[in-house]
């Protein structure tokens, strides 16, 4: 690359630095649920390990001790070539049973799922209506679908009245066969929960609707068995595509969709990130199945998480901060980029690792601390944390 080109990139990076939007990796050292940063031990309130599974060394030891079968750490190819191992089908069957006998298809990540499903199921006669704040992976899926002639429109965040107005506008359009509603059950930045039963009612009114719900932050955490908000609301059967990720509360890696068997077959035939990418390490898929069986019974952890969440929200609101959260993801919206970064430093000094989130991940003037609660934080740590928030400048 020429000096001139490098200078162009450098200039863009400088702009990011000037607006407090520059990103870089941190040198982290993990110890159980805690994190070491520059020699200081911090309570980790930034991880997606909501139930403490990733830091549970006992569980890992149990897995390694009981898993006698030899499974490789690499699959060597796509499942459609030589990469299909029995363990994938075992996990798909287990997921299918839990999700009321529907079909399950695994993907390499939640990102793969979202970037691949929309382009596979949408065509020039499909309309996608997506919540304004959906995850970047869904946006990329829409961009790819749009390249195939799919019309994509965003509705105001969680505004189902706006959504219905858009549905009415397009539903009788003869050039549209299907309308895919895409949203998240728990939003990754605001932590707010979606009214899934209301979406199910819309579907009952408008026959062209298909519901596509991303449960990445709800799997493990919501529902009696931790299957997500669809389970909690009793609408597993009504949601056409339930997408999720195993990398968060499930402490593994991979993505999945729960859908009709016909749609599964269709995706296997048309979904490019599934067809053209090497399948997950079989050993890791066995771990996912093991975690799944364990997580079903983690009701006490789920209840504890819920209690912490209620307590923290009350506290934050009493301090006068805005907080839209209904879940373990609790944003404290400070608005200003520099103030947000200062607040993360202040919390670090108090022994808490919390990340600041800035544009473009969130809209302009919506910078926030993004607290991710987990069920392993002790009562003392939690009390100290609430105190530390009260001291923010
Ligand atoms: C994390 C996340 C994804 C991506 O899942 P990965 O398995 O990490 O690729 C997709 N959707 C949402 C809402 C997420 O938060």
Coordinates of C-alpha atoms and ligand atoms in Angstrom, one line a residue:
X1 CA 0.0 0.0 0.0
X2 CA 1.3 3.5 -0.8
X3 CA 2.1 6.1 1.9
X4 CA -0.7 8.1 0.4
X5 CA -3.3 5.4 1.0
X6 CA -2.1 4.7 4.5
X7 CA -2.4 8.4 5.2
X8 CA -6.0 8.3 4.2
X9 CA -6.7 5.5 6.6
X10 CA -4.8 7.2 9.4
X11 CA -6.8 10.4 8.8
X12 CA -10.1 8.4 9.3
X13 CA -8.7 6.9 12.5
X14 CA -7.7 10.3 13.8
X15 CA -11.3 11.5 13.2
X16 CA -12.5 8.6 15.4
X17 CA -10.1 9.5 18.1
X18 CA -11.2 13.1 18.1
X19 CA -14.8 12.1 18.6
X20 CA -14.0 9.6 21.3
X21 CA -15.1 6.8 18.9
X22 CA -11.7 5.0 18.6
X23 CA -11.7 1.3 19.4
X24 CA -8.9 -1.0 20.4
X25 CA -8.4 -4.4 22.1
X26 CA -7.7 -4.4 25.8
X27 CA -5.2 -6.8 27.3
X28 CA -7.4 -8.8 29.6
X29 CA -6.6 -11.7 31.9
X30 CA -9.6 -13.8 33.1
X31 CA -9.7 -15.4 36.4
X32 CA -13.0 -17.3 37.1
X33 CA -15.7 -14.6 36.8
X34 CA -13.2 -11.8 37.5
X35 CA -11.1 -9.9 35.1
X36 CA -7.6 -8.5 35.5
X37 CA -6.8 -5.3 33.8
X38 CA -3.4 -3.6 34.2
X39 CA -2.8 -5.7 37.4
X40 CA -6.1 -4.8 39.0
X41 CA -8.8 -7.4 39.7
X42 CA -12.2 -6.3 38.6
X43 CA -15.8 -7.6 38.9
X44 CA -16.8 -8.3 35.3
X45 CA -20.1 -6.5 34.5
X46 CA -19.6 -6.5 30.8
X47 CA -19.8 -10.1 29.9
X48 CA -22.7 -12.0 28.3
X49 CA -22.0 -14.9 30.7
X50 CA -25.3 -14.2 32.4
X51 CA -25.6 -17.4 34.4
X52 CA -21.9 -17.8 35.2
X53 CA -21.6 -20.9 33.0
X54 CA -18.4 -19.7 31.1
X55 CA -16.6 -19.2 34.4
X56 CA -17.8 -22.4 36.0
X57 CA -14.7 -24.6 36.1
X58 CA -16.6 -27.5 37.8
X59 CA -19.0 -27.7 34.9
X60 CA -16.1 -27.7 32.4
X61 CA -14.3 -30.4 34.3
X62 CA -17.5 -32.5 34.5
X63 CA -17.9 -32.2 30.7
X64 CA -14.3 -33.3 30.0
X65 CA -14.6 -36.1 32.5
X66 CA -17.9 -37.5 31.2
X67 CA -17.3 -36.9 27.6
X68 CA -15.4 -40.1 26.8
X69 CA -16.0 -40.2 23.0
X70 CA -13.3 -38.8 20.9
X71 CA -14.5 -35.8 19.0
X72 CA -12.2 -33.6 16.9
X73 CA -11.6 -29.9 17.4
X74 CA -12.2 -29.2 13.8
X75 CA -14.8 -30.5 11.3
X76 CA -12.6 -30.0 8.2
X77 CA -15.5 -29.0 6.0
X78 CA -19.0 -27.7 5.5
X79 CA -21.8 -30.1 6.7
X80 CA -22.8 -30.5 3.1
X81 CA -19.4 -32.0 2.2
X82 CA -17.7 -34.2 4.8
X83 CA -18.3 -32.1 7.9
X84 CA -21.6 -33.6 9.2
X85 CA -21.0 -35.2 12.5
X86 CA -23.6 -37.1 14.5
X87 CA -23.2 -34.6 17.4
X88 CA -24.7 -31.8 15.3
X89 CA -27.8 -33.9 14.6
X90 CA -28.0 -34.9 18.3
X91 CA -28.0 -31.3 19.3
X92 CA -30.6 -30.3 16.7
X93 CA -32.8 -33.2 17.8
X94 CA -32.5 -32.2 21.5
X95 CA -33.3 -28.5 20.6
X96 CA -36.2 -29.6 18.5
X97 CA -37.6 -31.7 21.3
X98 CA -37.4 -28.8 23.7
X99 CA -39.0 -26.4 21.2
X100 CA -42.1 -28.5 21.0
X101 CA -41.1 -30.8 18.2
X102 CA -40.2 -28.1 15.7
X103 CA -37.1 -28.4 13.5
X104 CA -33.7 -26.9 14.5
X105 CA -30.8 -26.0 12.3
X106 CA -27.4 -25.0 13.6
X107 CA -25.1 -22.3 12.3
X108 CA -21.5 -21.3 13.0
X109 CA -22.6 -18.2 14.9
X110 CA -25.6 -16.0 15.5
X111 CA -23.9 -13.6 13.0
X112 CA -23.9 -16.4 10.3
X113 CA -27.6 -17.0 11.1
X114 CA -28.7 -13.4 10.7
X115 CA -26.5 -12.6 7.7
X116 CA -27.8 -15.8 5.9
X117 CA -31.4 -16.4 6.7
X118 CA -33.0 -13.2 5.2
X119 CA -31.1 -13.4 1.9
X120 CA -32.2 -17.1 1.7
X121 CA -35.9 -16.7 2.4
X122 CA -36.5 -13.3 0.8
X123 CA -37.0 -12.4 -2.9
X124 CA -38.2 -9.5 -4.9
X125 CA -41.8 -10.2 -3.7
X126 CA -40.8 -10.0 -0.1
X127 CA -40.9 -7.0 2.3
X128 CA -38.8 -7.0 5.4
X129 CA -40.0 -4.7 8.3
X130 CA -37.3 -4.5 11.0
X131 CA -37.1 -2.7 14.3
X132 CA -34.9 0.4 14.0
X133 CA -32.5 -1.0 16.7
X134 CA -31.9 -4.5 15.4
X135 CA -28.4 -6.0 15.7
X136 CA -25.7 -5.2 13.1
X137 CA -25.9 -8.9 11.9
X138 CA -29.6 -8.5 11.0
X139 CA -28.8 -5.2 9.2
X140 CA -26.2 -7.0 7.1
X141 CA -28.7 -9.7 6.4
X142 CA -31.1 -7.1 5.1
X143 CA -28.4 -5.5 3.0
X144 CA -27.8 -8.8 1.3
X145 CA -31.5 -9.4 0.9
X146 CA -31.9 -5.9 -0.6
X147 CA -29.2 -6.8 -3.2
X148 CA -31.7 -9.5 -4.4
X149 CA -34.5 -7.0 -4.8
X150 CA -36.1 -7.4 -1.3
X151 CA -37.6 -4.2 0.0
X152 CA -36.5 -3.4 3.6
X153 CA -38.1 -0.8 5.8
X154 CA -37.4 0.0 9.4
X155 CA -40.1 0.7 12.0
X156 CA -39.6 2.9 15.1
X157 CA -38.0 1.0 18.0
X158 CA -40.7 -1.1 19.7
X159 CA -43.4 1.0 18.1
X160 CA -46.0 -1.6 17.1
X161 CA -48.5 1.1 16.1
X162 CA -45.9 2.3 13.6
X163 CA -45.3 -1.3 12.5
X164 CA -49.0 -1.9 11.9
X165 CA -49.3 1.3 9.9
X166 CA -46.5 0.0 7.6
X167 CA -48.1 -3.5 7.5
X168 CA -51.4 -1.9 6.4
X169 CA -49.6 0.2 3.8
X170 CA -48.1 -2.9 2.1
X171 CA -50.3 -5.8 2.9
X172 CA -52.7 -5.4 0.0
X173 CA -49.9 -4.6 -2.4
X174 CA -50.2 -7.3 -5.1
X175 CA -46.5 -7.2 -5.7
X176 CA -45.7 -8.4 -2.2
X177 CA -46.3 -12.1 -1.2
X178 CA -44.6 -12.1 2.2
X179 CA -43.8 -9.6 4.9
X180 CA -41.1 -10.7 7.3
X181 CA -41.2 -8.9 10.7
X182 CA -37.7 -8.9 12.2
X183 CA -36.9 -8.0 15.8
X184 CA -35.1 -9.1 18.9
X185 CA -36.8 -10.4 22.0
X186 CA -34.3 -8.7 24.3
X187 CA -32.5 -5.8 22.7
X188 CA -28.7 -5.9 23.0
X189 CA -28.2 -2.2 23.7
X190 CA -31.4 -1.1 25.6
X191 CA -32.1 -4.4 27.3
X192 CA -35.8 -3.9 26.7
X193 CA -38.1 -6.8 26.0
X194 CA -40.4 -7.1 23.0
X195 CA -44.2 -7.8 23.3
X196 CA -44.1 -11.1 21.5
X197 CA -47.8 -11.9 22.1
X198 CA -48.7 -8.6 20.4
X199 CA -46.7 -9.6 17.3
X200 CA -48.4 -13.0 17.3
X201 CA -51.8 -11.2 17.3
X202 CA -50.6 -9.1 14.3
X203 CA -49.8 -12.3 12.5
X204 CA -53.2 -13.6 13.2
X205 CA -54.7 -10.5 11.6
X206 CA -52.4 -10.2 8.6
X207 CA -51.8 -13.6 6.8
X208 CA -48.8 -12.4 4.8
X209 CA -46.7 -12.0 8.0
X210 CA -43.7 -14.1 9.0
X211 CA -42.2 -13.6 12.4
X212 CA -38.4 -13.7 12.8
X213 CA -37.2 -13.1 16.4
X214 CA -33.6 -13.0 17.5
X215 CA -33.3 -14.4 21.1
X216 CA -29.5 -14.1 21.4
X217 CA -29.8 -12.4 24.8
X218 CA -32.8 -14.4 26.0
X219 CA -31.7 -18.0 25.5
X220 CA -30.7 -19.4 28.9
X221 CA -32.1 -16.5 30.7
X222 CA -35.9 -16.4 30.0
X223 CA -38.5 -19.0 30.3
X224 CA -39.0 -21.9 32.7
X225 CA -36.4 -24.0 31.0
X226 CA -34.3 -21.0 29.8
X227 CA -35.4 -21.4 26.1
X228 CA -36.0 -17.7 25.7
X229 CA -38.9 -15.2 25.6
X230 CA -40.9 -17.4 23.2
X231 CA -41.0 -20.0 25.9
X232 CA -41.8 -17.4 28.6
X233 CA -44.7 -16.0 26.6
X234 CA -45.9 -19.5 25.5
X235 CA -45.6 -18.7 21.8
X236 CA -42.9 -21.0 20.5
X237 CA -45.3 -22.4 17.9
X238 CA -46.4 -19.1 16.6
X239 CA -43.0 -17.6 15.8
X240 CA -41.9 -18.8 12.4
X241 CA -38.1 -18.3 12.9
X242 CA -36.7 -18.2 16.4
X243 CA -33.0 -17.4 16.0
X244 CA -30.5 -17.5 18.8
X245 CA -26.8 -17.8 19.7
X246 CA -24.9 -20.1 21.9
X247 CA -22.1 -17.7 22.7
X248 CA -23.7 -15.7 25.4
X249 CA -25.5 -17.3 28.4
X250 CA -24.7 -20.7 26.9
X251 CA -21.0 -20.1 27.1
X252 CA -20.2 -21.9 23.8
X253 CA -20.3 -20.8 20.2
X254 CA -22.8 -21.2 17.4
X255 CA -26.2 -20.1 16.3
X256 CA -29.5 -21.8 15.6
X257 CA -32.9 -21.4 14.1
X258 CA -36.1 -23.1 15.3
X259 CA -38.5 -23.3 12.3
X260 CA -40.7 -25.6 10.2
X261 CA -38.9 -28.7 8.8
X262 CA -39.6 -27.4 5.2
X263 CA -37.8 -24.1 6.0
X264 CA -34.9 -26.0 7.5
X265 CA -34.6 -28.0 4.2
X266 CA -34.9 -24.8 2.3
X267 CA -32.1 -23.1 4.2
X268 CA -29.9 -26.2 3.8
X269 CA -30.3 -25.7 0.1
X270 CA -30.0 -21.9 -0.2
X271 CA -28.3 -20.4 2.8
X272 CA -24.8 -19.4 1.8
X273 CA -23.1 -19.0 5.2
X274 CA -24.3 -22.5 6.0
X275 CA -23.2 -24.0 2.6
X276 CA -19.9 -22.3 2.2
X277 CA -18.4 -22.3 5.7
X278 CA -16.6 -25.0 7.6
X279 CA -18.9 -26.5 10.3
X280 CA -18.2 -25.8 14.0
X281 CA -15.7 -28.0 15.9
X282 CA -17.6 -31.2 16.9
X283 CA -16.1 -31.0 20.4
X284 CA -17.6 -27.6 20.9
X285 CA -21.0 -28.8 19.7
X286 CA -20.9 -31.5 22.3
X287 CA -20.2 -28.8 24.9
X288 CA -23.2 -26.8 23.7
X289 CA -25.4 -29.9 24.1
X290 CA -24.0 -30.5 27.6
X291 CA -24.6 -26.9 28.6
X292 CA -28.1 -27.0 27.2
X293 CA -28.9 -30.0 29.4
X294 CA -27.5 -28.1 32.4
X295 CA -29.1 -24.8 31.7
X296 CA -32.6 -26.1 31.7
X297 CA -32.4 -26.6 35.5
X298 CA -30.8 -23.3 36.3
X299 CA -34.0 -21.7 37.6
X300 CA -32.3 -20.4 40.8
X301 CA -29.7 -18.6 38.7
X302 CA -32.4 -17.1 36.5
X303 CA -34.4 -15.9 39.5
X304 CA -31.3 -14.4 41.1
X305 CA -30.6 -12.5 37.9
X306 CA -34.2 -11.2 37.8
X307 CA -33.9 -10.0 41.4
X308 CA -30.6 -8.2 40.7
X309 CA -32.1 -6.6 37.7
X310 CA -35.1 -5.3 39.5
X311 CA -33.0 -3.9 42.3
X312 CA -30.5 -2.2 39.9
X313 CA -33.2 -0.6 37.8
X314 CA -34.9 0.9 40.8
X315 CA -31.6 2.3 42.0
X316 CA -30.6 3.8 38.6
X317 CA -34.0 5.5 38.3
X318 CA -33.8 6.9 41.8
X319 CA -30.5 8.5 40.7
X320 CA -32.4 10.2 37.9
X321 CA -30.8 8.3 35.0
X322 CA -32.9 7.1 32.0
X323 CA -33.1 3.3 31.8
X324 CA -35.3 1.5 29.3
X325 CA -34.2 -2.0 30.4
X326 CA -36.5 -5.0 31.2
X327 CA -33.6 -7.5 31.5
X328 CA -30.1 -8.3 32.7
X329 CA -28.8 -5.8 30.2
X330 CA -29.0 -2.5 32.0
X331 CA -27.9 0.6 30.2
X332 CA -27.2 3.8 32.1
X333 CA -27.7 6.5 29.5
X334 CA -25.3 9.4 30.1
X335 CA -25.6 10.7 26.5
X336 CA -22.2 12.4 26.2
X337 CA -19.3 10.3 24.7
X338 CA -16.6 11.8 26.9
X339 CA -18.7 11.5 30.1
X340 CA -19.4 7.9 29.3
X341 CA -15.7 7.1 28.9
X342 CA -14.9 9.0 32.2
X343 CA -17.6 7.0 34.0
X344 CA -16.0 3.7 32.9
X345 CA -12.7 4.9 34.3
X346 CA -14.3 5.8 37.6
X347 CA -16.0 2.4 37.9
X348 CA -12.7 0.7 37.1
X349 CA -11.1 2.6 40.0
X350 CA -13.8 1.2 42.2
X351 CA -13.1 -2.4 41.0
X352 CA -15.8 -2.8 38.3
X353 CA -15.4 -3.6 34.7
X354 CA -18.2 -1.9 32.8
X355 CA -18.1 -1.0 29.1
X356 CA -19.2 2.3 27.6
X357 CA -21.1 2.1 24.3
X358 CA -20.9 4.9 21.8
X359 CA -22.1 5.7 18.3
X360 CA -22.3 4.1 15.8
X361 CA -23.3 1.1 18.0
X362 CA -26.0 3.3 19.5
X363 CA -27.6 6.5 18.0
X364 CA -25.9 9.9 18.4
X365 CA -26.3 11.4 21.9
X366 CA -27.2 8.0 23.4
X367 CA -23.8 7.0 24.8
X368 CA -24.2 4.8 27.8
X369 CA -22.7 2.5 30.3
X370 CA -23.9 -0.9 29.5
X371 CA -24.1 -3.0 32.6
X372 CA -24.5 -6.7 32.0
X373 CA -25.6 -8.4 35.2
X374 CA -24.8 -12.0 36.0
X375 CA -26.0 -14.4 38.7
X376 CA -22.5 -14.9 40.2
X377 CA -21.9 -11.3 41.5
X378 CA -22.0 -11.5 45.3
X379 CA -24.3 -9.4 47.6
X380 CA -21.4 -7.3 48.8
X381 CA -20.1 -6.6 45.3
X382 CA -23.6 -5.7 44.2
X383 CA -24.1 -3.2 47.0
X384 CA -20.7 -1.7 46.3
X385 CA -21.5 -1.4 42.7
X386 CA -24.8 0.4 43.4
X387 CA -22.8 2.8 45.6
X388 CA -20.2 3.4 42.9
X389 CA -22.9 4.4 40.4
X390 CA -24.2 6.9 42.9
X391 CA -20.8 8.5 42.9
X392 CA -20.4 9.0 39.1
X393 CA -19.5 12.6 38.1
Ligands
LIG1 C1 -24.4 -11.4 19.7 C2 -25.6 -11.3 18.9 C3 -25.6 -11.9 17.6 C4 -24.4 -12.6 17.1 O1 -24.2 -13.8 17.6 P1 -22.8 -14.5 17.6 O2 -23.0 -15.9 17.9 O3 -22.0 -13.8 18.6 O4 -22.2 -14.2 16.2 C5 -26.8 -11.8 16.9 N1 -27.9 -11.1 17.3 C6 -27.8 -10.5 18.5 C7 -29.0 -9.7 19.0 C8 -26.7 -10.5 19.3 O5 -26.7 -9.8 20.4

